[in-house]
Amino acid sequence: MKKKILLIIAIFALAFLFGNGIAAIVDECVNVSFNENKLNTMNWGLSFQNEGSTPVGNSSAEELRQYNAFYVGNENDKKIYLTFDVGYENGNTEKILDALKKHNAPATFFVVGNFLETNPDLVKRMADEGHNVGNHSYHHYDMSTLTNEKFTKELTDVENKYKEITGKDLVKLYRPPQGKYSKESLSMANDSGYKTIFWSLAYVDWYDDKQPAKEEAFKKLLGRIHPGAIVLLHSTSRTNGDILDELLTKWEEMGYSFGNLSDLE
């Protein structure tokens, strides 16, 4: 807070010397969500040591559990936790829901405000078919840079919109946008009653104009699967929509079943 006050005083001094051009930015500085913890922001990342084994995250499962956060489930249980990050709709979500229904596989869809506003029918279908709808923040900000007040508002705005659409309470599962987090933001999510969910398996599936081939997708998603895997996929991916039925079948043939993220402890 002291640094913020000194910054504002310095800007006013510059404005006095050089005119209103600099003064025009004062209001933005006063209202910005100033958070010194931005310097502590980390990007979630994984290192795969051996195929079929749990990768190493840049925070350990034990460290994350202190904040009710997870990137992997029980490493001795051949369960897969399916998750989809949902930013917008481009025609693939229904195919994904169809495949999940065929396999009776629960998933968690981490949604943002835009998707809630523009696709209420899909949100209702997710809920009606027994899937979790989780919180990906309303505006997809870097949540590790926000003050406690704005962090909380990003979550509660999603909760309120979801309840308006479905009449149900949102499950308290949260995924940090872009995988950006800090110890402080993990604490804020935990204080709001949320489990923070990272992932232990993902692949580059989010570029509309550079969708991976089926062979490339299977190489990553079959070769790197492991007990307790939390799998991150994007609902916008045409490849995911096309292969999900076959992918789930192949995982089942490998002896895996599909778990509910809400059961993680």
mmCIF file of C-alpha atoms in Angstrom:
data_model
loop_
_atom_site.group_PDB
_atom_site.id
_atom_site.type_symbol
_atom_site.label_atom_id
_atom_site.label_comp_id
_atom_site.label_asym_id
_atom_site.label_seq_id
_atom_site.Cartn_x
_atom_site.Cartn_y
_atom_site.Cartn_z
ATOM 1 C CA MET A 1 0.000 0.000 0.000
ATOM 2 C CA LYS A 2 2.850 2.367 0.862
ATOM 3 C CA LYS A 3 4.404 1.785 -2.560
ATOM 4 C CA LYS A 4 1.085 2.508 -4.239
ATOM 5 C CA ILE A 5 0.742 5.844 -2.429
ATOM 6 C CA LEU A 6 4.300 6.828 -3.364
ATOM 7 C CA LEU A 7 3.586 5.901 -7.008
ATOM 8 C CA ILE A 8 0.494 8.112 -7.117
ATOM 9 C CA ILE A 9 2.368 11.046 -5.515
ATOM 10 C CA ALA A 10 5.126 10.693 -8.119
ATOM 11 C CA ILE A 11 2.605 10.737 -10.963
ATOM 12 C CA PHE A 12 0.931 13.858 -9.615
ATOM 13 C CA ALA A 13 4.342 15.528 -9.394
ATOM 14 C CA LEU A 14 5.099 14.641 -13.012
ATOM 15 C CA ALA A 15 1.672 15.892 -14.035
ATOM 16 C CA PHE A 16 2.353 19.239 -12.377
ATOM 17 C CA LEU A 17 5.631 19.541 -14.278
ATOM 18 C CA PHE A 18 4.576 18.193 -17.672
ATOM 19 C CA GLY A 19 0.826 18.723 -17.964
ATOM 20 C CA ASN A 20 -2.377 16.782 -18.122
ATOM 21 C CA GLY A 21 -1.119 14.048 -20.451
ATOM 22 C CA ILE A 22 0.452 12.239 -17.545
ATOM 23 C CA ALA A 23 -2.354 13.193 -15.175
ATOM 24 C CA ALA A 24 -4.767 11.293 -17.399
ATOM 25 C CA ILE A 25 -3.286 7.996 -16.274
ATOM 26 C CA VAL A 26 -3.662 8.771 -12.570
ATOM 27 C CA ASP A 27 -7.229 7.486 -12.408
ATOM 28 C CA GLU A 28 -6.163 4.169 -13.934
ATOM 29 C CA CYS A 29 -3.360 3.859 -11.411
ATOM 30 C CA VAL A 30 -5.693 4.590 -8.518
ATOM 31 C CA ASN A 31 -8.210 1.948 -9.634
ATOM 32 C CA VAL A 32 -5.832 -0.789 -10.786
ATOM 33 C CA SER A 33 -5.839 -4.041 -8.847
ATOM 34 C CA PHE A 34 -2.388 -3.449 -7.438
ATOM 35 C CA ASN A 35 -0.924 -6.638 -6.060
ATOM 36 C CA GLU A 36 2.722 -6.937 -5.121
ATOM 37 C CA ASN A 37 2.330 -10.715 -5.300
ATOM 38 C CA LYS A 38 2.475 -10.443 -9.098
ATOM 39 C CA LEU A 39 6.208 -10.953 -8.702
ATOM 40 C CA ASN A 40 5.439 -14.372 -7.204
ATOM 41 C CA THR A 41 3.356 -15.583 -10.159
ATOM 42 C CA MET A 42 4.222 -19.064 -11.393
ATOM 43 C CA ASN A 43 3.169 -20.864 -14.572
ATOM 44 C CA TRP A 44 2.027 -24.442 -14.115
ATOM 45 C CA GLY A 45 4.351 -26.803 -15.931
ATOM 46 C CA LEU A 46 5.179 -30.501 -16.146
ATOM 47 C CA SER A 47 8.234 -32.642 -16.774
ATOM 48 C CA PHE A 48 7.565 -36.166 -18.053
ATOM 49 C CA GLN A 49 10.289 -38.470 -16.724
ATOM 50 C CA ASN A 50 8.887 -41.829 -17.859
ATOM 51 C CA GLU A 51 5.931 -42.710 -20.066
ATOM 52 C CA GLY A 52 3.042 -44.085 -18.063
ATOM 53 C CA SER A 53 4.263 -42.462 -14.844
ATOM 54 C CA THR A 54 3.115 -39.322 -13.079
ATOM 55 C CA PRO A 55 5.022 -36.280 -14.381
ATOM 56 C CA VAL A 56 6.792 -33.885 -12.062
ATOM 57 C CA GLY A 57 5.019 -30.571 -11.591
ATOM 58 C CA ASN A 58 6.688 -27.322 -10.645
ATOM 59 C CA SER A 59 4.923 -27.672 -7.302
ATOM 60 C CA SER A 60 4.646 -31.102 -5.713
ATOM 61 C CA ALA A 61 1.357 -32.787 -4.892
ATOM 62 C CA GLU A 62 2.197 -32.388 -1.197
ATOM 63 C CA GLU A 63 2.876 -28.658 -1.536
ATOM 64 C CA LEU A 64 -0.351 -28.101 -3.427
ATOM 65 C CA ARG A 65 -2.427 -30.118 -0.987
ATOM 66 C CA GLN A 66 -1.699 -27.523 1.708
ATOM 67 C CA TYR A 67 -3.956 -25.193 -0.284
ATOM 68 C CA ASN A 68 -6.560 -27.846 -1.194
ATOM 69 C CA ALA A 69 -5.054 -27.881 -4.685
ATOM 70 C CA PHE A 70 -4.362 -30.886 -6.921
ATOM 71 C CA TYR A 71 -2.657 -31.802 -10.154
ATOM 72 C CA VAL A 72 -3.001 -35.570 -9.852
ATOM 73 C CA GLY A 73 -5.231 -38.037 -8.041
ATOM 74 C CA ASN A 74 -4.312 -41.321 -6.355
ATOM 75 C CA GLU A 75 -1.210 -42.517 -8.175
ATOM 76 C CA ASN A 76 -2.026 -46.145 -7.335
ATOM 77 C CA ASP A 77 -5.556 -46.059 -8.732
ATOM 78 C CA LYS A 78 -6.178 -46.445 -12.470
ATOM 79 C CA LYS A 79 -8.663 -43.602 -12.595
ATOM 80 C CA ILE A 80 -8.668 -40.724 -15.053
ATOM 81 C CA TYR A 81 -10.202 -37.347 -14.246
ATOM 82 C CA LEU A 82 -11.445 -35.688 -17.426
ATOM 83 C CA THR A 83 -11.464 -31.888 -17.536
ATOM 84 C CA PHE A 84 -12.278 -29.436 -20.303
ATOM 85 C CA ASP A 85 -11.418 -25.736 -20.346
ATOM 86 C CA VAL A 86 -14.342 -23.930 -21.971
ATOM 87 C CA GLY A 87 -13.771 -20.394 -23.248
ATOM 88 C CA TYR A 88 -16.198 -20.204 -26.158
ATOM 89 C CA GLU A 89 -18.274 -22.444 -28.396
ATOM 90 C CA ASN A 90 -17.338 -23.423 -31.942
ATOM 91 C CA GLY A 91 -19.390 -26.549 -32.521
ATOM 92 C CA ASN A 92 -17.459 -29.280 -30.730
ATOM 93 C CA THR A 93 -18.968 -29.371 -27.241
ATOM 94 C CA GLU A 94 -22.037 -31.405 -28.223
ATOM 95 C CA LYS A 95 -19.834 -34.106 -29.789
ATOM 96 C CA ILE A 96 -17.761 -34.191 -26.604
ATOM 97 C CA LEU A 97 -20.880 -34.507 -24.448
ATOM 98 C CA ASP A 98 -22.195 -37.282 -26.708
ATOM 99 C CA ALA A 99 -18.979 -39.299 -26.274
ATOM 100 C CA LEU A 100 -18.968 -38.798 -22.495
ATOM 101 C CA LYS A 101 -22.595 -39.922 -22.286
ATOM 102 C CA LYS A 102 -21.881 -43.037 -24.364
ATOM 103 C CA HIS A 103 -19.108 -44.059 -21.952
ATOM 104 C CA ASN A 104 -20.910 -42.892 -18.801
ATOM 105 C CA ALA A 105 -17.784 -40.846 -18.092
ATOM 106 C CA PRO A 106 -18.075 -37.847 -15.760
ATOM 107 C CA ALA A 107 -16.109 -34.715 -16.635
ATOM 108 C CA THR A 108 -15.533 -31.246 -15.256
ATOM 109 C CA PHE A 109 -16.079 -28.289 -17.579
ATOM 110 C CA PHE A 110 -14.247 -25.168 -16.395
ATOM 111 C CA VAL A 111 -16.260 -22.279 -17.795
ATOM 112 C CA VAL A 112 -15.817 -18.517 -18.093
ATOM 113 C CA GLY A 113 -18.458 -15.802 -18.091
ATOM 114 C CA ASN A 114 -18.653 -15.482 -21.865
ATOM 115 C CA PHE A 115 -19.602 -19.133 -22.271
ATOM 116 C CA LEU A 116 -22.235 -18.915 -19.547
ATOM 117 C CA GLU A 117 -23.777 -15.864 -21.192
ATOM 118 C CA THR A 118 -23.849 -17.237 -24.740
ATOM 119 C CA ASN A 119 -24.464 -20.979 -24.274
ATOM 120 C CA PRO A 120 -26.921 -21.525 -21.421
ATOM 121 C CA ASP A 121 -28.428 -24.605 -23.093
ATOM 122 C CA LEU A 122 -25.054 -26.361 -23.190
ATOM 123 C CA VAL A 123 -24.428 -25.426 -19.574
ATOM 124 C CA LYS A 124 -27.796 -26.942 -18.623
ATOM 125 C CA ARG A 125 -26.952 -30.101 -20.554
ATOM 126 C CA MET A 126 -23.636 -30.425 -18.717
ATOM 127 C CA ALA A 127 -25.404 -30.166 -15.387
ATOM 128 C CA ASP A 128 -28.341 -32.411 -16.377
ATOM 129 C CA GLU A 129 -26.002 -35.172 -17.555
ATOM 130 C CA GLY A 130 -24.141 -35.251 -14.247
ATOM 131 C CA HIS A 131 -20.980 -33.353 -15.107
ATOM 132 C CA ASN A 132 -19.301 -30.830 -12.872
ATOM 133 C CA VAL A 133 -19.301 -27.251 -14.087
ATOM 134 C CA GLY A 134 -16.253 -25.631 -12.531
ATOM 135 C CA ASN A 135 -14.985 -22.082 -12.212
ATOM 136 C CA HIS A 136 -12.437 -20.708 -14.681
ATOM 137 C CA SER A 137 -13.075 -17.088 -13.569
ATOM 138 C CA TYR A 138 -15.498 -14.699 -15.235
ATOM 139 C CA HIS A 139 -13.028 -12.772 -17.428
ATOM 140 C CA HIS A 140 -10.078 -15.201 -17.716
ATOM 141 C CA TYR A 141 -7.707 -12.743 -16.058
ATOM 142 C CA ASP A 142 -4.324 -13.636 -14.628
ATOM 143 C CA MET A 143 -5.836 -14.302 -11.213
ATOM 144 C CA SER A 144 -2.477 -14.304 -9.448
ATOM 145 C CA THR A 145 -2.262 -10.522 -9.929
ATOM 146 C CA LEU A 146 -5.649 -9.612 -8.462
ATOM 147 C CA THR A 147 -6.487 -8.256 -5.042
ATOM 148 C CA ASN A 148 -8.507 -10.458 -2.735
ATOM 149 C CA GLU A 149 -11.656 -8.443 -3.472
ATOM 150 C CA LYS A 150 -11.386 -8.740 -7.269
ATOM 151 C CA PHE A 151 -10.256 -12.364 -7.086
ATOM 152 C CA THR A 152 -13.348 -13.242 -5.079
ATOM 153 C CA LYS A 153 -15.625 -11.292 -7.433
ATOM 154 C CA GLU A 154 -14.296 -13.195 -10.455
ATOM 155 C CA LEU A 155 -15.368 -16.434 -8.787
ATOM 156 C CA THR A 156 -18.695 -15.290 -7.360
ATOM 157 C CA ASP A 157 -19.801 -13.772 -10.676
ATOM 158 C CA VAL A 158 -19.439 -17.211 -12.279
ATOM 159 C CA GLU A 159 -21.304 -18.822 -9.363
ATOM 160 C CA ASN A 160 -24.181 -16.370 -9.646
ATOM 161 C CA LYS A 161 -24.520 -16.708 -13.426
ATOM 162 C CA TYR A 162 -24.452 -20.498 -13.221
ATOM 163 C CA LYS A 163 -27.179 -20.522 -10.576
ATOM 164 C CA GLU A 164 -29.251 -18.117 -12.679
ATOM 165 C CA ILE A 165 -29.043 -20.585 -15.599
ATOM 166 C CA THR A 166 -29.466 -23.907 -13.781
ATOM 167 C CA GLY A 167 -30.968 -23.129 -10.396
ATOM 168 C CA LYS A 168 -28.096 -25.124 -8.882
ATOM 169 C CA ASP A 169 -25.029 -24.187 -6.867
ATOM 170 C CA LEU A 170 -21.727 -24.315 -8.743
ATOM 171 C CA VAL A 171 -19.382 -27.054 -7.620
ATOM 172 C CA LYS A 172 -16.380 -25.498 -5.838
ATOM 173 C CA LEU A 173 -13.700 -26.530 -8.335
ATOM 174 C CA TYR A 174 -11.458 -23.815 -9.763
ATOM 175 C CA ARG A 175 -8.857 -23.842 -12.522
ATOM 176 C CA PRO A 176 -6.501 -20.847 -12.774
ATOM 177 C CA PRO A 177 -6.629 -19.243 -16.235
ATOM 178 C CA GLN A 178 -3.476 -20.025 -18.227
ATOM 179 C CA GLY A 179 -2.232 -22.064 -15.272
ATOM 180 C CA LYS A 180 -0.935 -18.887 -13.610
ATOM 181 C CA TYR A 181 -0.907 -18.995 -9.826
ATOM 182 C CA SER A 182 0.860 -17.924 -6.667
ATOM 183 C CA LYS A 183 0.768 -19.148 -3.086
ATOM 184 C CA GLU A 184 -1.394 -16.138 -2.327
ATOM 185 C CA SER A 185 -3.933 -16.930 -5.059
ATOM 186 C CA LEU A 186 -4.051 -20.575 -3.969
ATOM 187 C CA SER A 187 -4.822 -19.366 -0.454
ATOM 188 C CA MET A 188 -7.542 -17.031 -1.712
ATOM 189 C CA ALA A 189 -9.225 -19.858 -3.634
ATOM 190 C CA ASN A 190 -9.009 -22.128 -0.606
ATOM 191 C CA ASP A 191 -10.459 -19.413 1.639
ATOM 192 C CA SER A 192 -13.398 -19.187 -0.794
ATOM 193 C CA GLY A 193 -14.040 -22.912 -0.345
ATOM 194 C CA TYR A 194 -12.543 -24.029 -3.672
ATOM 195 C CA LYS A 195 -10.307 -26.877 -4.680
ATOM 196 C CA THR A 196 -7.772 -25.585 -7.214
ATOM 197 C CA ILE A 197 -7.314 -28.038 -10.073
ATOM 198 C CA PHE A 198 -4.229 -28.122 -12.283
ATOM 199 C CA TRP A 199 -3.445 -31.088 -14.564
ATOM 200 C CA SER A 200 -0.966 -33.918 -15.128
ATOM 201 C CA LEU A 201 -1.625 -34.482 -18.833
ATOM 202 C CA ALA A 202 -2.402 -32.064 -21.667
ATOM 203 C CA TYR A 203 -1.366 -31.408 -25.241
ATOM 204 C CA VAL A 204 -1.475 -28.471 -27.644
ATOM 205 C CA ASP A 205 -5.102 -28.643 -28.772
ATOM 206 C CA TRP A 206 -6.290 -25.033 -28.527
ATOM 207 C CA TYR A 207 -5.250 -23.470 -31.853
ATOM 208 C CA ASP A 208 -8.253 -23.509 -34.196
ATOM 209 C CA ASP A 209 -6.084 -23.240 -37.306
ATOM 210 C CA LYS A 210 -3.439 -25.780 -36.185
ATOM 211 C CA GLN A 211 -5.385 -28.727 -34.870
ATOM 212 C CA PRO A 212 -3.272 -31.815 -34.113
ATOM 213 C CA ALA A 213 -3.681 -34.912 -36.228
ATOM 214 C CA LYS A 214 -5.358 -37.937 -34.683
ATOM 215 C CA GLU A 215 -2.043 -39.815 -34.603
ATOM 216 C CA GLU A 216 -0.310 -36.975 -32.782
ATOM 217 C CA ALA A 217 -3.131 -36.717 -30.253
ATOM 218 C CA PHE A 218 -3.124 -40.443 -29.531
ATOM 219 C CA LYS A 219 0.659 -40.528 -29.170
ATOM 220 C CA LYS A 220 0.507 -37.946 -26.362
ATOM 221 C CA LEU A 221 -2.762 -38.930 -24.714
ATOM 222 C CA LEU A 222 -2.198 -42.688 -24.731
ATOM 223 C CA GLY A 223 1.552 -42.738 -24.195
ATOM 224 C CA ARG A 224 1.526 -40.357 -21.240
ATOM 225 C CA ILE A 225 -1.604 -41.539 -19.443
ATOM 226 C CA HIS A 226 -0.992 -42.657 -15.852
ATOM 227 C CA PRO A 227 -2.972 -43.647 -12.749
ATOM 228 C CA GLY A 228 -4.694 -40.658 -11.168
ATOM 229 C CA ALA A 229 -4.226 -38.502 -14.258
ATOM 230 C CA ILE A 230 -6.058 -35.184 -14.384
ATOM 231 C CA VAL A 231 -6.387 -34.653 -18.130
ATOM 232 C CA LEU A 232 -6.804 -31.145 -19.536
ATOM 233 C CA LEU A 233 -8.517 -30.874 -22.926
ATOM 234 C CA HIS A 234 -10.142 -27.897 -24.641
ATOM 235 C CA SER A 235 -13.757 -28.114 -25.754
ATOM 236 C CA THR A 236 -12.956 -25.920 -28.759
ATOM 237 C CA SER A 237 -10.728 -28.608 -30.265
ATOM 238 C CA ARG A 238 -12.102 -30.247 -33.406
ATOM 239 C CA THR A 239 -9.628 -33.088 -32.896
ATOM 240 C CA ASN A 240 -10.937 -33.756 -29.395
ATOM 241 C CA GLY A 241 -14.501 -33.832 -30.668
ATOM 242 C CA ASP A 242 -13.557 -36.280 -33.414
ATOM 243 C CA ILE A 243 -11.435 -38.699 -31.347
ATOM 244 C CA LEU A 244 -12.964 -38.634 -27.861
ATOM 245 C CA ASP A 245 -15.180 -41.708 -28.274
ATOM 246 C CA GLU A 246 -12.260 -43.781 -29.565
ATOM 247 C CA LEU A 247 -9.886 -42.279 -26.998
ATOM 248 C CA LEU A 248 -12.138 -43.200 -24.076
ATOM 249 C CA THR A 249 -12.490 -46.718 -25.509
ATOM 250 C CA LYS A 250 -8.708 -47.115 -25.729
ATOM 251 C CA TRP A 251 -8.219 -45.894 -22.159
ATOM 252 C CA GLU A 252 -10.869 -48.348 -20.964
ATOM 253 C CA GLU A 253 -9.079 -51.154 -22.818
ATOM 254 C CA MET A 254 -5.933 -50.158 -20.886
ATOM 255 C CA GLY A 255 -7.810 -50.806 -17.637
ATOM 256 C CA TYR A 256 -8.752 -47.235 -16.739
ATOM 257 C CA SER A 257 -12.044 -45.922 -15.420
ATOM 258 C CA PHE A 258 -13.214 -42.328 -15.028
ATOM 259 C CA GLY A 259 -13.428 -40.554 -11.681
ATOM 260 C CA ASN A 260 -15.163 -37.464 -10.351
ATOM 261 C CA LEU A 261 -12.892 -34.560 -9.404
ATOM 262 C CA SER A 262 -15.114 -33.731 -6.451
ATOM 263 C CA ASP A 263 -13.903 -36.952 -4.799
ATOM 264 C CA LEU A 264 -10.265 -35.811 -4.608
ATOM 265 C CA GLU A 265 -8.945 -35.343 -1.075
#
